[in-house]
PDB file of C-alpha atoms in Angstrom:
ATOM      1  CA  MET J 262     -87.910-146.157  -8.353  1.00  0.00           C
ATOM      2  CA  SER J 263     -90.467-143.493  -7.418  1.00  0.00           C
ATOM      3  CA  THR J 264     -89.968-139.889  -8.523  1.00  0.00           C
ATOM      4  CA  THR J 265     -91.618-136.531  -7.924  1.00  0.00           C
ATOM      5  CA  GLU J 266     -92.296-133.842 -10.515  1.00  0.00           C
ATOM      6  CA  ASP J 267     -90.393-130.541 -10.476  1.00  0.00           C
ATOM      7  CA  HIS J 268     -92.209-127.191 -10.362  1.00  0.00           C
ATOM      8  CA  ALA J 269     -92.210-126.841 -14.119  1.00  0.00           C
ATOM      9  CA  GLY J 270     -93.867-130.230 -14.431  1.00  0.00           C
ATOM     10  CA  ASP J 271     -91.581-131.262 -17.288  1.00  0.00           C
ATOM     11  CA  ARG J 272     -88.739-133.133 -15.588  1.00  0.00           C
ATOM     12  CA  PRO J 273     -88.717-135.905 -12.956  1.00  0.00           C
ATOM     13  CA  VAL J 274     -86.575-135.109  -9.917  1.00  0.00           C
ATOM     14  CA  SER J 275     -84.991-137.925  -7.959  1.00  0.00           C
ATOM     15  CA  PRO J 276     -85.938-137.881  -4.265  1.00  0.00           C
ATOM     16  CA  GLY J 277     -82.482-139.201  -3.317  1.00  0.00           C
ATOM     17  CA  SER J 278     -79.827-137.715  -1.045  1.00  0.00           C
ATOM     18  CA  LEU J 279     -79.646-133.943  -0.586  1.00  0.00           C
ATOM     19  CA  THR J 280     -75.950-134.210  -1.466  1.00  0.00           C
ATOM     20  CA  HIS J 281     -76.947-134.810  -5.085  1.00  0.00           C
ATOM     21  CA  ARG J 282     -79.744-132.238  -5.206  1.00  0.00           C
ATOM     22  CA  VAL J 283     -78.410-129.247  -3.261  1.00  0.00           C
ATOM     23  CA  PRO J 284     -75.314-127.246  -4.364  1.00  0.00           C
ATOM     24  CA  ASP J 285     -72.309-127.368  -2.043  1.00  0.00           C
ATOM     25  CA  LEU J 286     -71.339-124.429   0.172  1.00  0.00           C
ATOM     26  CA  GLY J 287     -68.575-123.311  -2.175  1.00  0.00           C
ATOM     27  CA  ALA J 288     -71.054-122.907  -5.023  1.00  0.00           C
ATOM     28  CA  LEU J 289     -73.543-121.053  -2.828  1.00  0.00           C
ATOM     29  CA  GLU J 290     -70.810-118.686  -1.569  1.00  0.00           C
ATOM     30  CA  LEU J 291     -69.886-117.984  -5.197  1.00  0.00           C
ATOM     31  CA  LEU J 292     -73.502-117.147  -6.065  1.00  0.00           C
ATOM     32  CA  LEU J 293     -73.705-114.747  -3.096  1.00  0.00           C
ATOM     33  CA  ALA J 294     -70.490-113.046  -4.200  1.00  0.00           C
ATOM     34  CA  VAL J 295     -71.843-112.612  -7.764  1.00  0.00           C
ATOM     35  CA  ALA J 296     -75.008-111.061  -6.334  1.00  0.00           C
ATOM     36  CA  ARG J 297     -73.013-108.689  -4.128  1.00  0.00           C
ATOM     37  CA  LEU J 298     -70.364-107.662  -6.698  1.00  0.00           C
ATOM     38  CA  GLY J 299     -72.327-107.896  -9.951  1.00  0.00           C
ATOM     39  CA  SER J 300     -69.344-109.584 -11.588  1.00  0.00           C
ATOM     40  CA  LEU J 301     -68.399-113.211 -12.013  1.00  0.00           C
ATOM     41  CA  GLY J 302     -64.727-112.208 -12.343  1.00  0.00           C
ATOM     42  CA  GLY J 303     -64.874-110.141  -9.166  1.00  0.00           C
ATOM     43  CA  ALA J 304     -66.535-113.011  -7.312  1.00  0.00           C
ATOM     44  CA  ALA J 305     -63.834-115.389  -8.541  1.00  0.00           C
ATOM     45  CA  ARG J 306     -61.061-113.062  -7.322  1.00  0.00           C
ATOM     46  CA  GLU J 307     -62.686-112.659  -3.910  1.00  0.00           C
ATOM     47  CA  LEU J 308     -62.915-116.417  -3.457  1.00  0.00           C
ATOM     48  CA  GLY J 309     -59.419-117.069  -4.779  1.00  0.00           C
ATOM     49  CA  ILE J 310     -60.393-119.099  -7.863  1.00  0.00           C
ATOM     50  CA  THR J 311     -60.008-118.474 -11.583  1.00  0.00           C
ATOM     51  CA  GLN J 312     -62.825-116.979 -13.659  1.00  0.00           C
ATOM     52  CA  PRO J 313     -63.108-120.143 -15.830  1.00  0.00           C
ATOM     53  CA  ALA J 314     -63.448-122.200 -12.644  1.00  0.00           C
ATOM     54  CA  ALA J 315     -66.142-119.827 -11.373  1.00  0.00           C
ATOM     55  CA  SER J 316     -68.032-120.037 -14.690  1.00  0.00           C
ATOM     56  CA  SER J 317     -67.816-123.829 -14.604  1.00  0.00           C
ATOM     57  CA  ARG J 318     -69.130-123.914 -11.060  1.00  0.00           C
ATOM     58  CA  VAL J 319     -72.100-121.687 -11.932  1.00  0.00           C
ATOM     59  CA  ARG J 320     -72.968-123.844 -14.979  1.00  0.00           C
ATOM     60  CA  SER J 321     -72.737-126.983 -12.843  1.00  0.00           C
ATOM     61  CA  MET J 322     -75.064-125.408 -10.269  1.00  0.00           C
ATOM     62  CA  GLU J 323     -77.541-124.429 -12.996  1.00  0.00           C
ATOM     63  CA  ARG J 324     -77.569-127.988 -14.361  1.00  0.00           C
ATOM     64  CA  GLN J 325     -78.044-129.369 -10.878  1.00  0.00           C
ATOM     65  CA  LEU J 326     -81.006-127.099 -10.107  1.00  0.00           C
ATOM     66  CA  GLY J 327     -82.457-127.136 -13.637  1.00  0.00           C
ATOM     67  CA  VAL J 328     -82.785-123.313 -13.859  1.00  0.00           C
ATOM     68  CA  ALA J 329     -80.651-120.437 -15.166  1.00  0.00           C
ATOM     69  CA  LEU J 330     -79.158-118.415 -12.326  1.00  0.00           C
ATOM     70  CA  VAL J 331     -76.869-115.797 -13.921  1.00  0.00           C
ATOM     71  CA  ASP J 332     -77.147-113.723 -17.100  1.00  0.00           C
ATOM     72  CA  ARG J 333     -73.664-112.938 -18.393  1.00  0.00           C
ATOM     73  CA  SER J 334     -72.927-109.910 -20.589  1.00  0.00           C
ATOM     74  CA  PRO J 335     -69.976-107.629 -21.405  1.00  0.00           C
ATOM     75  CA  ARG J 336     -71.310-105.253 -18.756  1.00  0.00           C
ATOM     76  CA  GLY J 337     -71.127-107.882 -15.990  1.00  0.00           C
ATOM     77  CA  SER J 338     -73.199-110.648 -14.481  1.00  0.00           C
ATOM     78  CA  ARG J 339     -76.775-110.241 -13.354  1.00  0.00           C
ATOM     79  CA  LEU J 340     -78.918-112.679 -11.436  1.00  0.00           C
ATOM     80  CA  THR J 341     -82.017-113.998 -13.140  1.00  0.00           C
ATOM     81  CA  ASP J 342     -85.290-113.930 -11.235  1.00  0.00           C
ATOM     82  CA  ALA J 343     -84.695-117.562 -10.302  1.00  0.00           C
ATOM     83  CA  GLY J 344     -81.121-116.701  -9.386  1.00  0.00           C
ATOM     84  CA  ALA J 345     -82.280-113.943  -7.035  1.00  0.00           C
ATOM     85  CA  LEU J 346     -84.657-116.383  -5.302  1.00  0.00           C
ATOM     86  CA  VAL J 347     -81.983-119.065  -5.019  1.00  0.00           C
ATOM     87  CA  THR J 348     -79.591-116.447  -3.627  1.00  0.00           C
ATOM     88  CA  ASP J 349     -82.017-115.660  -0.807  1.00  0.00           C
ATOM     89  CA  TRP J 350     -82.152-119.354   0.062  1.00  0.00           C
ATOM     90  CA  ALA J 351     -78.373-119.646  -0.268  1.00  0.00           C
ATOM     91  CA  ARG J 352     -77.845-116.796   2.172  1.00  0.00           C
ATOM     92  CA  ARG J 353     -79.829-118.641   4.840  1.00  0.00           C
ATOM     93  CA  ILE J 354     -77.890-121.866   4.220  1.00  0.00           C
ATOM     94  CA  VAL J 355     -74.530-120.088   4.430  1.00  0.00           C
ATOM     95  CA  GLU J 356     -75.555-118.285   7.623  1.00  0.00           C
ATOM     96  CA  ALA J 357     -76.598-121.619   9.139  1.00  0.00           C
ATOM     97  CA  ALA J 358     -73.254-123.125   8.076  1.00  0.00           C
ATOM     98  CA  GLU J 359     -71.411-120.232   9.722  1.00  0.00           C
ATOM     99  CA  ALA J 360     -73.362-120.839  12.938  1.00  0.00           C
ATOM    100  CA  PHE J 361     -72.530-124.549  12.686  1.00  0.00           C
ATOM    101  CA  ASP J 362     -68.837-123.733  12.224  1.00  0.00           C
ATOM    102  CA  ALA J 363     -68.863-121.350  15.200  1.00  0.00           C
ATOM    103  CA  GLY J 364     -70.471-124.025  17.365  1.00  0.00           C
ATOM    104  CA  ALA J 365     -67.928-126.628  16.255  1.00  0.00           C
ATOM    105  CA  GLN J 366     -65.100-124.210  17.056  1.00  0.00           C
ATOM    106  CA  ALA J 367     -66.565-123.647  20.510  1.00  0.00           C
ATOM    107  CA  LEU J 368     -66.536-127.421  21.052  1.00  0.00           C
ATOM    108  CA  ARG J 369     -62.909-127.596  19.934  1.00  0.00           C
ATOM    109  CA  ASP J 370     -61.993-124.709  22.224  1.00  0.00           C
ATOM    110  CA  ARG J 371     -63.649-126.478  25.161  1.00  0.00           C
ATOM    111  CA  ARG J 372     -61.847-129.717  24.321  1.00  0.00           C
ATOM    112  CA  ASP J 373     -58.519-127.923  23.918  1.00  0.00           C
ATOM    113  CA  SER J 374     -58.858-126.056  27.226  1.00  0.00           C
ATOM    114  CA  ARG J 375     -58.106-129.203  29.249  1.00  0.00           C
ATOM    115  CA  LEU J 376     -56.260-132.490  28.968  1.00  0.00           C
ATOM    116  CA  ARG J 377     -56.789-135.443  31.306  1.00  0.00           C
ATOM    117  CA  VAL J 378     -53.875-137.886  31.302  1.00  0.00           C
ATOM    118  CA  ALA J 379     -53.800-141.256  33.072  1.00  0.00           C
ATOM    119  CA  ALA J 380     -50.403-142.936  33.376  1.00  0.00           C
ATOM    120  CA  SER J 381     -48.837-145.905  35.103  1.00  0.00           C
ATOM    121  CA  MET J 382     -46.357-145.016  37.793  1.00  0.00           C
ATOM    122  CA  THR J 383     -42.996-145.323  36.034  1.00  0.00           C
ATOM    123  CA  ILE J 384     -44.138-143.241  33.067  1.00  0.00           C
ATOM    124  CA  ALA J 385     -45.904-140.727  35.323  1.00  0.00           C
ATOM    125  CA  GLU J 386     -42.822-140.223  37.495  1.00  0.00           C
ATOM    126  CA  TYR J 387     -39.961-140.373  34.993  1.00  0.00           C
ATOM    127  CA  LEU J 388     -41.222-139.524  31.484  1.00  0.00           C
ATOM    128  CA  LEU J 389     -44.416-137.493  31.642  1.00  0.00           C
ATOM    129  CA  PRO J 390     -42.987-134.425  33.439  1.00  0.00           C
ATOM    130  CA  GLY J 391     -40.713-133.679  30.482  1.00  0.00           C
ATOM    131  CA  TRP J 392     -43.461-134.310  27.949  1.00  0.00           C
ATOM    132  CA  LEU J 393     -45.902-132.078  29.824  1.00  0.00           C
ATOM    133  CA  LEU J 394     -43.373-129.252  30.053  1.00  0.00           C
ATOM    134  CA  ALA J 395     -42.924-129.423  26.282  1.00  0.00           C
ATOM    135  CA  LEU J 396     -46.698-129.468  25.792  1.00  0.00           C
ATOM    136  CA  ARG J 397     -47.002-126.419  28.052  1.00  0.00           C
ATOM    137  CA  ALA J 398     -44.682-124.523  25.717  1.00  0.00           C
ATOM    138  CA  GLN J 399     -46.936-125.413  22.766  1.00  0.00           C
ATOM    139  CA  ARG J 400     -50.290-124.989  24.512  1.00  0.00           C
ATOM    140  CA  PRO J 401     -49.926-122.588  27.453  1.00  0.00           C
ATOM    141  CA  ASP J 402     -53.706-122.249  27.814  1.00  0.00           C
ATOM    142  CA  THR J 403     -54.399-125.973  28.196  1.00  0.00           C
ATOM    143  CA  ALA J 404     -54.943-127.114  31.787  1.00  0.00           C
ATOM    144  CA  VAL J 405     -53.501-130.590  32.315  1.00  0.00           C
ATOM    145  CA  SER J 406     -54.492-133.039  35.053  1.00  0.00           C
ATOM    146  CA  LEU J 407     -52.489-136.215  35.663  1.00  0.00           C
ATOM    147  CA  LEU J 408     -54.010-139.333  37.193  1.00  0.00           C
ATOM    148  CA  ALA J 409     -51.250-141.750  38.231  1.00  0.00           C
ATOM    149  CA  GLY J 410     -51.920-145.395  38.995  1.00  0.00           C
ATOM    150  CA  ASN J 411     -51.078-148.877  37.809  1.00  0.00           C
ATOM    151  CA  SER J 412     -51.776-150.069  34.265  1.00  0.00           C
ATOM    152  CA  ALA J 413     -55.124-151.622  35.236  1.00  0.00           C
ATOM    153  CA  ALA J 414     -56.268-148.332  36.787  1.00  0.00           C
ATOM    154  CA  VAL J 415     -55.264-146.429  33.634  1.00  0.00           C
ATOM    155  CA  ALA J 416     -57.480-148.700  31.530  1.00  0.00           C
ATOM    156  CA  GLU J 417     -60.381-148.207  33.949  1.00  0.00           C
ATOM    157  CA  ARG J 418     -60.043-144.422  33.732  1.00  0.00           C
ATOM    158  CA  LEU J 419     -60.109-144.461  29.938  1.00  0.00           C
ATOM    159  CA  LEU J 420     -63.043-146.841  29.665  1.00  0.00           C
ATOM    160  CA  ALA J 421     -64.988-144.702  32.159  1.00  0.00           C
ATOM    161  CA  ALA J 422     -64.264-141.575  30.026  1.00  0.00           C
ATOM    162  CA  GLU J 423     -62.321-140.049  32.925  1.00  0.00           C
ATOM    163  CA  ALA J 424     -59.144-139.556  30.842  1.00  0.00           C
ATOM    164  CA  ASP J 425     -58.419-138.446  27.286  1.00  0.00           C
ATOM    165  CA  VAL J 426     -55.235-140.468  26.796  1.00  0.00           C
ATOM    166  CA  GLY J 427     -53.253-142.935  28.890  1.00  0.00           C
ATOM    167  CA  PHE J 428     -49.813-144.529  29.148  1.00  0.00           C
ATOM    168  CA  VAL J 429     -49.129-148.085  30.316  1.00  0.00           C
ATOM    169  CA  GLU J 430     -46.211-150.483  30.740  1.00  0.00           C
ATOM    170  CA  GLY J 431     -47.860-153.916  30.674  1.00  0.00           C
ATOM    171  CA  LEU J 432     -47.624-156.753  28.164  1.00  0.00           C
ATOM    172  CA  THR J 433     -51.167-156.543  26.839  1.00  0.00           C
ATOM    173  CA  VAL J 434     -53.638-153.831  25.858  1.00  0.00           C
ATOM    174  CA  PRO J 435     -56.950-154.140  27.737  1.00  0.00           C
ATOM    175  CA  SER J 436     -60.089-154.815  25.713  1.00  0.00           C
ATOM    176  CA  GLY J 437     -61.767-151.653  24.474  1.00  0.00           C
ATOM    177  CA  LEU J 438     -58.533-149.699  24.009  1.00  0.00           C
ATOM    178  CA  ASP J 439     -56.299-148.960  21.025  1.00  0.00           C
ATOM    179  CA  SER J 440     -52.588-148.350  21.486  1.00  0.00           C
ATOM    180  CA  ALA J 441     -49.270-147.328  19.969  1.00  0.00           C
ATOM    181  CA  VAL J 442     -45.763-148.129  21.189  1.00  0.00           C
ATOM    182  CA  ILE J 443     -44.021-144.885  22.152  1.00  0.00           C
ATOM    183  CA  ALA J 444     -40.823-146.108  23.832  1.00  0.00           C
ATOM    184  CA  HIS J 445     -38.959-149.144  25.102  1.00  0.00           C
ATOM    185  CA  ASP J 446     -37.797-149.951  28.607  1.00  0.00           C
ATOM    186  CA  ARG J 447     -35.946-152.676  30.488  1.00  0.00           C
ATOM    187  CA  LEU J 448     -36.464-154.005  33.985  1.00  0.00           C
ATOM    188  CA  ILE J 449     -33.347-154.627  36.061  1.00  0.00           C
ATOM    189  CA  VAL J 450     -32.658-156.306  39.386  1.00  0.00           C
ATOM    190  CA  VAL J 451     -31.207-153.965  42.023  1.00  0.00           C
ATOM    191  CA  THR J 452     -30.114-154.237  45.646  1.00  0.00           C
ATOM    192  CA  ALA J 453     -28.373-152.120  48.228  1.00  0.00           C
ATOM    193  CA  PRO J 454     -24.535-152.522  48.071  1.00  0.00           C
ATOM    194  CA  SER J 455     -24.610-154.410  51.380  1.00  0.00           C
ATOM    195  CA  HIS J 456     -26.811-157.218  50.033  1.00  0.00           C
ATOM    196  CA  PRO J 457     -25.070-160.573  49.400  1.00  0.00           C
ATOM    197  CA  TRP J 458     -26.079-160.475  45.716  1.00  0.00           C
ATOM    198  CA  ALA J 459     -23.910-157.363  45.262  1.00  0.00           C
ATOM    199  CA  ARG J 460     -20.821-159.544  45.853  1.00  0.00           C
ATOM    200  CA  ARG J 461     -21.747-162.310  43.431  1.00  0.00           C
ATOM    201  CA  ARG J 462     -19.227-163.188  40.732  1.00  0.00           C
ATOM    202  CA  ARG J 463     -21.729-164.894  38.450  1.00  0.00           C
ATOM    203  CA  PRO J 464     -25.072-163.645  37.074  1.00  0.00           C
ATOM    204  CA  LEU J 465     -28.171-164.551  39.008  1.00  0.00           C
ATOM    205  CA  ALA J 466     -30.127-167.456  37.494  1.00  0.00           C
ATOM    206  CA  ALA J 467     -33.709-166.745  36.450  1.00  0.00           C
ATOM    207  CA  GLU J 468     -34.898-169.652  38.619  1.00  0.00           C
ATOM    208  CA  GLU J 469     -33.219-168.171  41.679  1.00  0.00           C
ATOM    209  CA  LEU J 470     -34.801-164.784  41.024  1.00  0.00           C
ATOM    210  CA  ALA J 471     -38.243-166.403  40.674  1.00  0.00           C
ATOM    211  CA  ALA J 472     -37.801-168.227  43.990  1.00  0.00           C
ATOM    212  CA  THR J 473     -36.657-165.137  45.935  1.00  0.00           C
ATOM    213  CA  GLU J 474     -38.970-162.938  47.966  1.00  0.00           C
ATOM    214  CA  LEU J 475     -38.729-159.526  46.306  1.00  0.00           C
ATOM    215  CA  ILE J 476     -39.907-155.994  46.964  1.00  0.00           C
ATOM    216  CA  LEU J 477     -42.695-155.815  44.393  1.00  0.00           C
ATOM    217  CA  ARG J 478     -45.291-153.473  42.974  1.00  0.00           C
ATOM    218  CA  GLU J 479     -48.920-154.343  43.617  1.00  0.00           C
ATOM    219  CA  GLU J 480     -51.063-156.636  41.457  1.00  0.00           C
ATOM    220  CA  GLY J 481     -52.183-154.816  38.294  1.00  0.00           C
ATOM    221  CA  SER J 482     -48.927-152.943  37.763  1.00  0.00           C
ATOM    222  CA  GLY J 483     -47.205-153.264  34.391  1.00  0.00           C
ATOM    223  CA  THR J 484     -43.840-153.902  36.052  1.00  0.00           C
ATOM    224  CA  ARG J 485     -45.151-156.863  38.010  1.00  0.00           C
ATOM    225  CA  GLN J 486     -47.040-158.214  35.007  1.00  0.00           C
ATOM    226  CA  VAL J 487     -43.904-158.204  32.839  1.00  0.00           C
ATOM    227  CA  LEU J 488     -41.745-159.748  35.585  1.00  0.00           C
ATOM    228  CA  GLU J 489     -44.207-162.519  36.386  1.00  0.00           C
ATOM    229  CA  ALA J 490     -44.636-163.409  32.713  1.00  0.00           C
ATOM    230  CA  ALA J 491     -40.867-163.458  32.125  1.00  0.00           C
ATOM    231  CA  LEU J 492     -40.169-165.730  35.110  1.00  0.00           C
ATOM    232  CA  GLY J 493     -43.258-167.916  34.825  1.00  0.00           C
ATOM    233  CA  GLY J 494     -44.319-167.024  38.356  1.00  0.00           C
ATOM    234  CA  LEU J 495     -43.045-165.274  41.475  1.00  0.00           C
ATOM    235  CA  ALA J 496     -42.439-166.126  45.098  1.00  0.00           C
ATOM    236  CA  ARG J 497     -44.554-164.482  47.774  1.00  0.00           C
ATOM    237  CA  PRO J 498     -43.631-160.763  47.907  1.00  0.00           C
ATOM    238  CA  LEU J 499     -41.234-159.640  50.612  1.00  0.00           C
ATOM    239  CA  ILE J 500     -43.024-156.274  50.564  1.00  0.00           C
ATOM    240  CA  GLU J 501     -45.790-155.117  48.184  1.00  0.00           C
ATOM    241  CA  LEU J 502     -45.873-151.377  47.442  1.00  0.00           C
ATOM    242  CA  SER J 503     -48.006-149.167  45.226  1.00  0.00           C
ATOM    243  CA  SER J 504     -45.409-146.882  43.625  1.00  0.00           C
ATOM    244  CA  THR J 505     -42.041-147.119  41.921  1.00  0.00           C
ATOM    245  CA  THR J 506     -40.620-144.516  44.303  1.00  0.00           C
ATOM    246  CA  ALA J 507     -41.676-146.568  47.337  1.00  0.00           C
ATOM    247  CA  VAL J 508     -40.131-149.765  45.919  1.00  0.00           C
ATOM    248  CA  LYS J 509     -36.896-147.916  45.195  1.00  0.00           C
ATOM    249  CA  ALA J 510     -36.772-146.381  48.669  1.00  0.00           C
ATOM    250  CA  ALA J 511     -37.256-149.794  50.262  1.00  0.00           C
ATOM    251  CA  ALA J 512     -34.419-151.252  48.194  1.00  0.00           C
ATOM    252  CA  VAL J 513     -32.102-148.339  49.068  1.00  0.00           C
ATOM    253  CA  GLY J 514     -33.067-148.882  52.709  1.00  0.00           C
ATOM    254  CA  ARG J 515     -31.761-152.475  52.521  1.00  0.00           C
ATOM    255  CA  ALA J 516     -35.162-154.134  52.814  1.00  0.00           C
ATOM    256  CA  GLY J 517     -34.242-156.529  50.010  1.00  0.00           C
ATOM    257  CA  PRO J 518     -33.826-156.889  46.246  1.00  0.00           C
ATOM    258  CA  ALA J 519     -36.241-155.287  43.804  1.00  0.00           C
ATOM    259  CA  VAL J 520     -36.940-155.251  40.074  1.00  0.00           C
ATOM    260  CA  LEU J 521     -37.354-151.753  38.662  1.00  0.00           C
ATOM    261  CA  SER J 522     -37.291-149.854  35.393  1.00  0.00           C
ATOM    262  CA  GLU J 523     -33.916-148.610  34.201  1.00  0.00           C
ATOM    263  CA  LEU J 524     -35.612-145.228  33.900  1.00  0.00           C
ATOM    264  CA  ALA J 525     -36.224-145.122  37.653  1.00  0.00           C
ATOM    265  CA  VAL J 526     -32.808-145.975  39.089  1.00  0.00           C
ATOM    266  CA  GLY J 527     -30.227-144.089  37.023  1.00  0.00           C
ATOM    267  CA  GLU J 528     -29.352-141.672  39.823  1.00  0.00           C
ATOM    268  CA  GLU J 529     -29.176-144.381  42.494  1.00  0.00           C
ATOM    269  CA  LEU J 530     -26.913-146.563  40.346  1.00  0.00           C
ATOM    270  CA  GLY J 531     -24.663-143.581  39.621  1.00  0.00           C
ATOM    271  CA  THR J 532     -24.225-142.806  43.321  1.00  0.00           C
ATOM    272  CA  ARG J 533     -23.921-146.488  44.317  1.00  0.00           C
ATOM    273  CA  ARG J 534     -26.938-146.371  46.592  1.00  0.00           C
ATOM    274  CA  LEU J 535     -28.181-149.286  44.486  1.00  0.00           C
ATOM    275  CA  VAL J 536     -26.262-151.954  42.589  1.00  0.00           C
ATOM    276  CA  ARG J 537     -27.422-153.652  39.396  1.00  0.00           C
ATOM    277  CA  ILE J 538     -27.450-157.462  39.590  1.00  0.00           C
ATOM    278  CA  PRO J 539     -26.946-159.280  36.249  1.00  0.00           C
ATOM    279  CA  VAL J 540     -29.486-162.020  35.547  1.00  0.00           C
ATOM    280  CA  HIS J 541     -28.976-164.939  33.164  1.00  0.00           C
ATOM    281  CA  GLY J 542     -31.691-166.602  31.121  1.00  0.00           C
ATOM    282  CA  VAL J 543     -34.502-164.083  31.254  1.00  0.00           C
ATOM    283  CA  ALA J 544     -35.540-161.167  29.020  1.00  0.00           C
ATOM    284  CA  LEU J 545     -37.007-158.217  30.866  1.00  0.00           C
ATOM    285  CA  ALA J 546     -37.495-155.758  28.004  1.00  0.00           C
ATOM    286  CA  ARG J 547     -40.912-154.178  27.617  1.00  0.00           C
ATOM    287  CA  ASP J 548     -42.790-151.705  25.447  1.00  0.00           C
ATOM    288  CA  LEU J 549     -44.245-148.485  26.796  1.00  0.00           C
ATOM    289  CA  ARG J 550     -47.559-147.687  25.152  1.00  0.00           C
ATOM    290  CA  ALA J 551     -49.969-144.824  24.717  1.00  0.00           C
ATOM    291  CA  VAL J 552     -53.569-146.019  24.975  1.00  0.00           C
ATOM    292  CA  TRP J 553     -56.950-144.507  24.204  1.00  0.00           C
ATOM    293  CA  THR J 554     -60.571-145.584  23.816  1.00  0.00           C
ATOM    294  CA  ALA J 555     -60.955-147.848  20.782  1.00  0.00           C
ATOM    295  CA  GLY J 556     -62.118-146.011  17.682  1.00  0.00           C
ATOM    296  CA  HIS J 557     -61.426-142.536  19.133  1.00  0.00           C
ATOM    297  CA  ARG J 558     -57.986-141.462  17.941  1.00  0.00           C
ATOM    298  CA  PRO J 559     -56.636-138.691  20.215  1.00  0.00           C
ATOM    299  CA  ALA J 560     -57.217-135.141  18.961  1.00  0.00           C
ATOM    300  CA  GLY J 561     -56.223-131.655  20.058  1.00  0.00           C
ATOM    301  CA  PRO J 562     -53.895-131.560  23.094  1.00  0.00           C
ATOM    302  CA  ALA J 563     -53.916-135.364  23.424  1.00  0.00           C
ATOM    303  CA  ARG J 564     -52.682-135.719  19.838  1.00  0.00           C
ATOM    304  CA  ASP J 565     -49.986-133.099  20.456  1.00  0.00           C
ATOM    305  CA  LEU J 566     -48.842-134.901  23.600  1.00  0.00           C
ATOM    306  CA  LEU J 567     -48.524-138.157  21.644  1.00  0.00           C
ATOM    307  CA  SER J 568     -46.351-136.435  19.044  1.00  0.00           C
ATOM    308  CA  LEU J 569     -44.036-135.220  21.823  1.00  0.00           C
ATOM    309  CA  THR J 570     -43.553-138.750  23.177  1.00  0.00           C
ATOM    310  CA  ARG J 571     -41.998-139.742  19.865  1.00  0.00           C
ATOM    311  CA  GLY J 572     -39.714-136.729  19.582  1.00  0.00           C
TER     312      GLY J 572
END
């Protein structure tokens, strides 16, 4: 391995990583404090460390650099000539580190000033409002924008860097995204009370549901994806709509039966504007997931929002 000679010409110095050849910021800050206060003990107190720890750090720095930096005496600590020179260099390094830290904080402040959320319709309409109100209490200065669409559209927004975090209801996580389950949901069959199914005495068979023309969400929605997978296929839609609210309104208006999230129809079931139809032989449970770009775990407001979804 090649080496270079140090200034004294008596010791080879490895040309390896700066990490091994340059003291860390904590050591340089200690040296600046010794220079300013003229006391190793005073420098230790200012930095919140013990005097033995400060002495050990100075000795380690001297070994690393190969020169004596501080003369210690009962009257205090005085920099050597080499120590004074190193202190001048250290001051520039610490000032550069402070500028680096200020720049990084400015980046964090810019990131924390806004949050772009993409969510599939059921989550956007029935869960996110409560989460965003709670986030507002924690981060009143963060401006939040919500982009609502189906699960496929949420993935597209994230992959195009148009959203910081997303929420989906489908069975699979699109390529390029990481995810975490945040809640569980169940799809249920509902009709208006006047529909013949509302007077059935026996549960609806899964095969009959699959063969019936239903009010459905559009292709790409998590609700439709889960339903189609559970039934092994669907009949041609009676009506195809692009929001949970529109599907629910059509069902209340007696257009036909629909399959919706339990989260979306609690009020309508309670007031008997819709009736739940039991179904035999099919599982319609599903996971609700937070999603984000693979390898980029949410930070700042996005991380705080995720913590609220699990509260």
